[in-house]
PDB file of C-alpha atoms in Angstrom:
ATOM      1  CA  UNK A   1       5.977  -3.839   7.947  1.00 82.00           C
ATOM      2  CA  UNK A   2       5.337  -1.885   4.421  1.00 86.00           C
ATOM      3  CA  UNK A   3       9.457  -0.931   4.014  1.00 89.00           C
ATOM      4  CA  UNK A   4       9.909  -5.115   4.137  1.00 92.00           C
ATOM      5  CA  UNK A   5       6.748  -6.204   1.918  1.00 93.00           C
ATOM      6  CA  UNK A   6       8.098  -3.962  -1.080  1.00 93.00           C
ATOM      7  CA  UNK A   7      11.228  -5.708  -1.555  1.00 94.00           C
ATOM      8  CA  UNK A   8       9.680  -9.678  -1.036  1.00 94.00           C
ATOM      9  CA  UNK A   9       6.810  -8.401  -3.667  1.00 94.00           C
ATOM     10  CA  UNK A  10       9.017  -7.051  -6.007  1.00 93.00           C
ATOM     11  CA  UNK A  11      10.845 -10.841  -5.774  1.00 95.00           C
ATOM     12  CA  UNK A  12       7.518 -12.490  -5.618  1.00 95.00           C
ATOM     13  CA  UNK A  13       6.860 -10.433  -8.908  1.00 94.00           C
ATOM     14  CA  UNK A  14       9.735 -10.779 -10.812  1.00 94.00           C
ATOM     15  CA  UNK A  15       9.816 -14.356  -9.570  1.00 96.00           C
ATOM     16  CA  UNK A  16       5.794 -14.994 -11.089  1.00 95.00           C
ATOM     17  CA  UNK A  17       7.241 -13.069 -14.483  1.00 93.00           C
ATOM     18  CA  UNK A  18      10.122 -15.140 -15.494  1.00 95.00           C
ATOM     19  CA  UNK A  19       8.280 -19.009 -14.230  1.00 95.00           C
ATOM     20  CA  UNK A  20       5.048 -17.864 -16.104  1.00 94.00           C
ATOM     21  CA  UNK A  21       5.955 -15.064 -18.977  1.00 93.00           C
ATOM     22  CA  UNK A  22       2.277 -13.262 -18.136  1.00 92.00           C
ATOM     23  CA  UNK A  23       2.339 -10.251 -16.821  1.00 92.00           C
ATOM     24  CA  UNK A  24      -1.722 -10.789 -15.684  1.00 93.00           C
ATOM     25  CA  UNK A  25      -0.032 -13.559 -13.473  1.00 94.00           C
ATOM     26  CA  UNK A  26       2.870 -11.643 -12.581  1.00 93.00           C
ATOM     27  CA  UNK A  27       0.206  -8.369 -11.581  1.00 93.00           C
ATOM     28  CA  UNK A  28      -3.361  -8.970 -10.766  1.00 93.00           C
ATOM     29  CA  UNK A  29      -3.312 -12.722  -8.360  1.00 94.00           C
ATOM     30  CA  UNK A  30      -0.411 -10.471  -5.966  1.00 94.00           C
ATOM     31  CA  UNK A  31      -2.548  -6.757  -5.744  1.00 94.00           C
ATOM     32  CA  UNK A  32      -5.591  -9.414  -5.367  1.00 95.00           C
ATOM     33  CA  UNK A  33      -3.982 -11.367  -2.658  1.00 95.00           C
ATOM     34  CA  UNK A  34      -2.241  -7.798  -1.073  1.00 95.00           C
ATOM     35  CA  UNK A  35      -6.277  -6.432  -0.933  1.00 95.00           C
ATOM     36  CA  UNK A  36      -7.622  -9.541   0.723  1.00 96.00           C
ATOM     37  CA  UNK A  37      -5.083 -10.029   3.256  1.00 96.00           C
ATOM     38  CA  UNK A  38      -5.204  -6.572   3.743  1.00 95.00           C
ATOM     39  CA  UNK A  39      -9.259  -6.299   4.401  1.00 95.00           C
ATOM     40  CA  UNK A  40      -8.683 -10.154   6.654  1.00 96.00           C
ATOM     41  CA  UNK A  41      -6.266  -8.284   8.799  1.00 96.00           C
ATOM     42  CA  UNK A  42      -8.414  -4.635   9.277  1.00 93.00           C
ATOM     43  CA  UNK A  43     -11.587  -6.828  10.241  1.00 94.00           C
ATOM     44  CA  UNK A  44      -9.317  -8.858  11.911  1.00 95.00           C
ATOM     45  CA  UNK A  45      -8.365  -5.704  13.644  1.00 94.00           C
ATOM     46  CA  UNK A  46     -11.629  -4.532  13.768  1.00 92.00           C
ATOM     47  CA  UNK A  47     -12.948  -7.425  16.455  1.00 93.00           C
ATOM     48  CA  UNK A  48      -9.919  -7.997  18.107  1.00 94.00           C
ATOM     49  CA  UNK A  49     -10.048  -7.116  21.873  1.00 92.00           C
ATOM     50  CA  UNK A  50      -6.063  -6.447  22.402  1.00 95.00           C
ATOM     51  CA  UNK A  51      -3.663  -3.721  22.082  1.00 95.00           C
ATOM     52  CA  UNK A  52      -0.605  -6.545  21.047  1.00 96.00           C
ATOM     53  CA  UNK A  53      -3.485  -7.277  18.584  1.00 96.00           C
ATOM     54  CA  UNK A  54      -4.662  -4.342  17.411  1.00 94.00           C
ATOM     55  CA  UNK A  55      -0.917  -3.002  16.547  1.00 95.00           C
ATOM     56  CA  UNK A  56      -0.042  -6.980  14.441  1.00 96.00           C
ATOM     57  CA  UNK A  57      -3.362  -6.626  12.514  1.00 96.00           C
ATOM     58  CA  UNK A  58      -2.972  -3.594  11.152  1.00 94.00           C
ATOM     59  CA  UNK A  59       0.828  -4.383  10.707  1.00 95.00           C
ATOM     60  CA  UNK A  60      -0.028  -6.935   8.540  1.00 96.00           C
ATOM     61  CA  UNK A  61      -2.845  -5.386   6.808  1.00 95.00           C
ATOM     62  CA  UNK A  62       0.150  -2.283   5.923  1.00 93.00           C
ATOM     63  CA  UNK A  63       2.498  -4.336   5.079  1.00 95.00           C
ATOM     64  CA  UNK A  64      -0.399  -6.916   2.398  1.00 95.00           C
ATOM     65  CA  UNK A  65      -0.845  -2.842   0.954  1.00 92.00           C
ATOM     66  CA  UNK A  66       3.389  -2.865   0.104  1.00 91.00           C
ATOM     67  CA  UNK A  67       2.106  -5.656  -2.125  1.00 92.00           C
ATOM     68  CA  UNK A  68      -0.322  -3.991  -4.041  1.00 93.00           C
ATOM     69  CA  UNK A  69       1.172  -1.189  -4.030  1.00 91.00           C
ATOM     70  CA  UNK A  70       3.990  -2.610  -5.849  1.00 91.00           C
ATOM     71  CA  UNK A  71       1.538  -4.170  -8.555  1.00 92.00           C
ATOM     72  CA  UNK A  72       0.379  -1.174  -8.845  1.00 91.00           C
ATOM     73  CA  UNK A  73       3.065   0.900  -9.957  1.00 89.00           C
ATOM     74  CA  UNK A  74       4.049  -2.315 -12.725  1.00 89.00           C
ATOM     75  CA  UNK A  75       1.137  -1.993 -13.651  1.00 91.00           C
ATOM     76  CA  UNK A  76       0.391   1.740 -14.331  1.00 90.00           C
ATOM     77  CA  UNK A  77       3.742   1.346 -16.561  1.00 90.00           C
ATOM     78  CA  UNK A  78       2.219  -2.071 -18.761  1.00 90.00           C
ATOM     79  CA  UNK A  79      -0.818  -0.080 -18.896  1.00 89.00           C
ATOM     80  CA  UNK A  80       0.599   3.159 -19.961  1.00 88.00           C
ATOM     81  CA  UNK A  81       3.525   2.593 -22.316  1.00 87.00           C
ATOM     82  CA  UNK A  82       4.715   5.295 -24.001  1.00 89.00           C
ATOM     83  CA  UNK A  83       1.739   7.614 -21.728  1.00 87.00           C
ATOM     84  CA  UNK A  84       2.961   5.997 -17.974  1.00 86.00           C
ATOM     85  CA  UNK A  85       3.655   9.409 -17.355  1.00 90.00           C
ATOM     86  CA  UNK A  86       0.247  10.369 -18.490  1.00 89.00           C
ATOM     87  CA  UNK A  87      -1.278   6.844 -16.019  1.00 88.00           C
ATOM     88  CA  UNK A  88       1.412   8.150 -12.868  1.00 89.00           C
ATOM     89  CA  UNK A  89      -0.493  10.843 -12.704  1.00 91.00           C
ATOM     90  CA  UNK A  90      -4.258  10.077 -12.960  1.00 91.00           C
ATOM     91  CA  UNK A  91      -2.966   7.094 -10.146  1.00 88.00           C
ATOM     92  CA  UNK A  92      -1.162   9.757  -7.631  1.00 90.00           C
ATOM     93  CA  UNK A  93      -4.635  12.233  -8.273  1.00 93.00           C
ATOM     94  CA  UNK A  94      -6.668   9.273  -7.610  1.00 90.00           C
ATOM     95  CA  UNK A  95      -4.157   8.000  -4.279  1.00 88.00           C
ATOM     96  CA  UNK A  96      -4.411  11.750  -3.552  1.00 91.00           C
ATOM     97  CA  UNK A  97      -8.145  11.609  -3.049  1.00 93.00           C
ATOM     98  CA  UNK A  98      -8.583   8.072  -1.470  1.00 89.00           C
ATOM     99  CA  UNK A  99      -6.352   9.939   1.060  1.00 89.00           C
ATOM    100  CA  UNK A 100      -8.121  12.634   1.469  1.00 94.00           C
ATOM    101  CA  UNK A 101     -11.352  10.998   1.442  1.00 93.00           C
ATOM    102  CA  UNK A 102     -10.528   7.624   3.573  1.00 90.00           C
ATOM    103  CA  UNK A 103      -9.484   9.556   6.957  1.00 92.00           C
ATOM    104  CA  UNK A 104     -12.319  11.781   6.628  1.00 95.00           C
ATOM    105  CA  UNK A 105     -14.546   9.194   5.996  1.00 94.00           C
ATOM    106  CA  UNK A 106     -13.600   6.248   8.836  1.00 93.00           C
ATOM    107  CA  UNK A 107     -13.520  10.062  11.239  1.00 94.00           C
ATOM    108  CA  UNK A 108     -17.222  10.461  10.595  1.00 96.00           C
ATOM    109  CA  UNK A 109     -18.502   7.177  10.865  1.00 95.00           C
ATOM    110  CA  UNK A 110     -16.312   6.751  14.567  1.00 94.00           C
ATOM    111  CA  UNK A 111     -18.171  10.139  15.058  1.00 95.00           C
ATOM    112  CA  UNK A 112     -21.237   8.521  14.219  1.00 96.00           C
ATOM    113  CA  UNK A 113     -21.119   5.378  15.862  1.00 94.00           C
ATOM    114  CA  UNK A 114     -18.866   5.209  18.373  1.00 94.00           C
ATOM    115  CA  UNK A 115     -16.202   2.735  17.889  1.00 91.00           C
ATOM    116  CA  UNK A 116     -13.319   2.773  15.888  1.00 90.00           C
ATOM    117  CA  UNK A 117     -14.610  -1.462  15.321  1.00 92.00           C
ATOM    118  CA  UNK A 118     -16.727  -0.434  13.032  1.00 92.00           C
ATOM    119  CA  UNK A 119     -14.035   2.452  11.260  1.00 91.00           C
ATOM    120  CA  UNK A 120     -11.514   0.034  10.759  1.00 91.00           C
ATOM    121  CA  UNK A 121     -14.261  -2.134   9.501  1.00 92.00           C
ATOM    122  CA  UNK A 122     -15.096   0.313   6.718  1.00 93.00           C
ATOM    123  CA  UNK A 123     -11.727   0.555   5.663  1.00 92.00           C
ATOM    124  CA  UNK A 124     -11.541  -3.259   5.400  1.00 92.00           C
ATOM    125  CA  UNK A 125     -14.428  -3.624   3.281  1.00 93.00           C
ATOM    126  CA  UNK A 126     -13.377  -0.859   0.853  1.00 92.00           C
ATOM    127  CA  UNK A 127     -10.099  -3.058   0.817  1.00 92.00           C
ATOM    128  CA  UNK A 128     -11.892  -6.325  -0.420  1.00 93.00           C
ATOM    129  CA  UNK A 129     -13.332  -3.697  -3.212  1.00 93.00           C
ATOM    130  CA  UNK A 130     -10.086  -3.584  -4.648  1.00 91.00           C
ATOM    131  CA  UNK A 131      -9.718  -7.038  -4.675  1.00 94.00           C
ATOM    132  CA  UNK A 132     -12.630  -7.282  -6.416  1.00 95.00           C
ATOM    133  CA  UNK A 133     -11.800  -4.507  -9.322  1.00 93.00           C
ATOM    134  CA  UNK A 134      -8.796  -6.237 -10.093  1.00 92.00           C
ATOM    135  CA  UNK A 135     -10.373  -8.839 -11.625  1.00 91.00           C
ATOM    136  CA  UNK A 136     -11.716  -6.314 -14.019  1.00 91.00           C
ATOM    137  CA  UNK A 137      -7.380  -5.063 -14.415  1.00 88.00           C
ATOM    138  CA  UNK A 138      -5.757  -6.931 -17.191  1.00 89.00           C
ATOM    139  CA  UNK A 139      -1.724  -5.405 -17.240  1.00 89.00           C
ATOM    140  CA  UNK A 140      -0.853  -6.883 -20.192  1.00 89.00           C
ATOM    141  CA  UNK A 141      -3.108  -5.707 -22.400  1.00 89.00           C
ATOM    142  CA  UNK A 142      -1.966  -1.538 -22.461  1.00 87.00           C
ATOM    143  CA  UNK A 143      -5.301   0.892 -22.562  1.00 82.00           C
ATOM    144  CA  UNK A 144      -3.584   2.271 -26.304  1.00 78.00           C
ATOM    145  CA  UNK A 145      -2.423   0.384 -28.637  1.00 63.00           C
ATOM    146  CA  UNK A 146       1.431   1.273 -30.429  1.00 57.00           C
ATOM    147  CA  UNK A 147       1.127   4.932 -31.607  1.00 54.00           C
ATOM    148  CA  UNK A 148       2.738   6.108 -34.171  1.00 56.00           C
ATOM    149  CA  UNK A 149       5.128   8.661 -34.251  1.00 52.00           C
ATOM    150  CA  UNK A 150       4.867  11.555 -36.194  1.00 49.00           C
ATOM    151  CA  UNK A 151       8.080  14.270 -36.130  1.00 48.00           C
ATOM    152  CA  UNK A 152       5.071  16.634 -34.667  1.00 49.00           C
ATOM    153  CA  UNK A 153       4.975  14.539 -32.047  1.00 52.00           C
ATOM    154  CA  UNK A 154       8.940  13.166 -31.031  1.00 50.00           C
ATOM    155  CA  UNK A 155      10.233  14.939 -28.829  1.00 52.00           C
ATOM    156  CA  UNK A 156      12.973  17.304 -29.015  1.00 51.00           C
ATOM    157  CA  UNK A 157      15.700  18.217 -27.468  1.00 50.00           C
ATOM    158  CA  UNK A 158      17.426  21.587 -27.701  1.00 43.00           C
ATOM    159  CA  UNK A 159      19.592  23.968 -25.866  1.00 46.00           C
ATOM    160  CA  UNK A 160      17.208  26.563 -25.297  1.00 46.00           C
ATOM    161  CA  UNK A 161      19.958  29.372 -25.164  1.00 48.00           C
ATOM    162  CA  UNK A 162      20.833  27.889 -28.692  1.00 45.00           C
ATOM    163  CA  UNK A 163      17.018  28.094 -29.347  1.00 44.00           C
ATOM    164  CA  UNK A 164      17.195  32.392 -28.748  1.00 45.00           C
ATOM    165  CA  UNK A 165      20.890  32.243 -30.087  1.00 45.00           C
ATOM    166  CA  UNK A 166      19.992  31.065 -33.767  1.00 46.00           C
ATOM    167  CA  UNK A 167      16.482  33.208 -34.446  1.00 47.00           C
ATOM    168  CA  UNK A 168      14.176  30.745 -32.564  1.00 45.00           C
ATOM    169  CA  UNK A 169      15.707  27.706 -34.691  1.00 45.00           C
ATOM    170  CA  UNK A 170      15.265  24.329 -33.308  1.00 47.00           C
ATOM    171  CA  UNK A 171      18.940  23.072 -33.317  1.00 41.00           C
ATOM    172  CA  UNK A 172      19.651  19.894 -33.271  1.00 46.00           C
ATOM    173  CA  UNK A 173      21.340  17.303 -30.291  1.00 43.00           C
ATOM    174  CA  UNK A 174      23.840  16.622 -33.260  1.00 43.00           C
ATOM    175  CA  UNK A 175      25.267  20.284 -33.226  1.00 41.00           C
ATOM    176  CA  UNK A 176      24.693  21.157 -29.950  1.00 37.00           C
ATOM    177  CA  UNK A 177      28.648  18.717 -29.230  1.00 42.00           C
ATOM    178  CA  UNK A 178      30.007  21.419 -32.181  1.00 41.00           C
ATOM    179  CA  UNK A 179      29.655  24.487 -30.760  1.00 37.00           C
TER     180      UNK A 179
END
């Protein structure tokens, strides 16, 4: 489900961006809708009475998460700009922490209540909270304004072997081809 959803989400986001020219409209509403559909499907799965309906709703929820994932990584680049690597790192950290905390919390809730209904409902509520948090996210506004690059912050391209041979001096990239 998520495999197809990410391609569809990417296509939809690109179409919205081309039509509106707005990063905000191409990202935020798509993520919010993805979270809302995921939440509704999870809460529906928690109330479903047959296994096939639970499976179908869980697949729908997972597909909706695919829409969110496409937008999360696009927004990471939009917000981070020249610091996209740092932004991606933090996005991965928080994603990994939620991937640990979520199952542990759900397992605890299921153990305490004796019902998967409450565990699925809890995940649905968390997805609903995710939709609300996107109200405050504006991918069209980078987190930091353009930083003027100085010589010391420019990435240096050099050949480590040449550096050692030259007594630690950095060799400009143009000199590499001459060797």
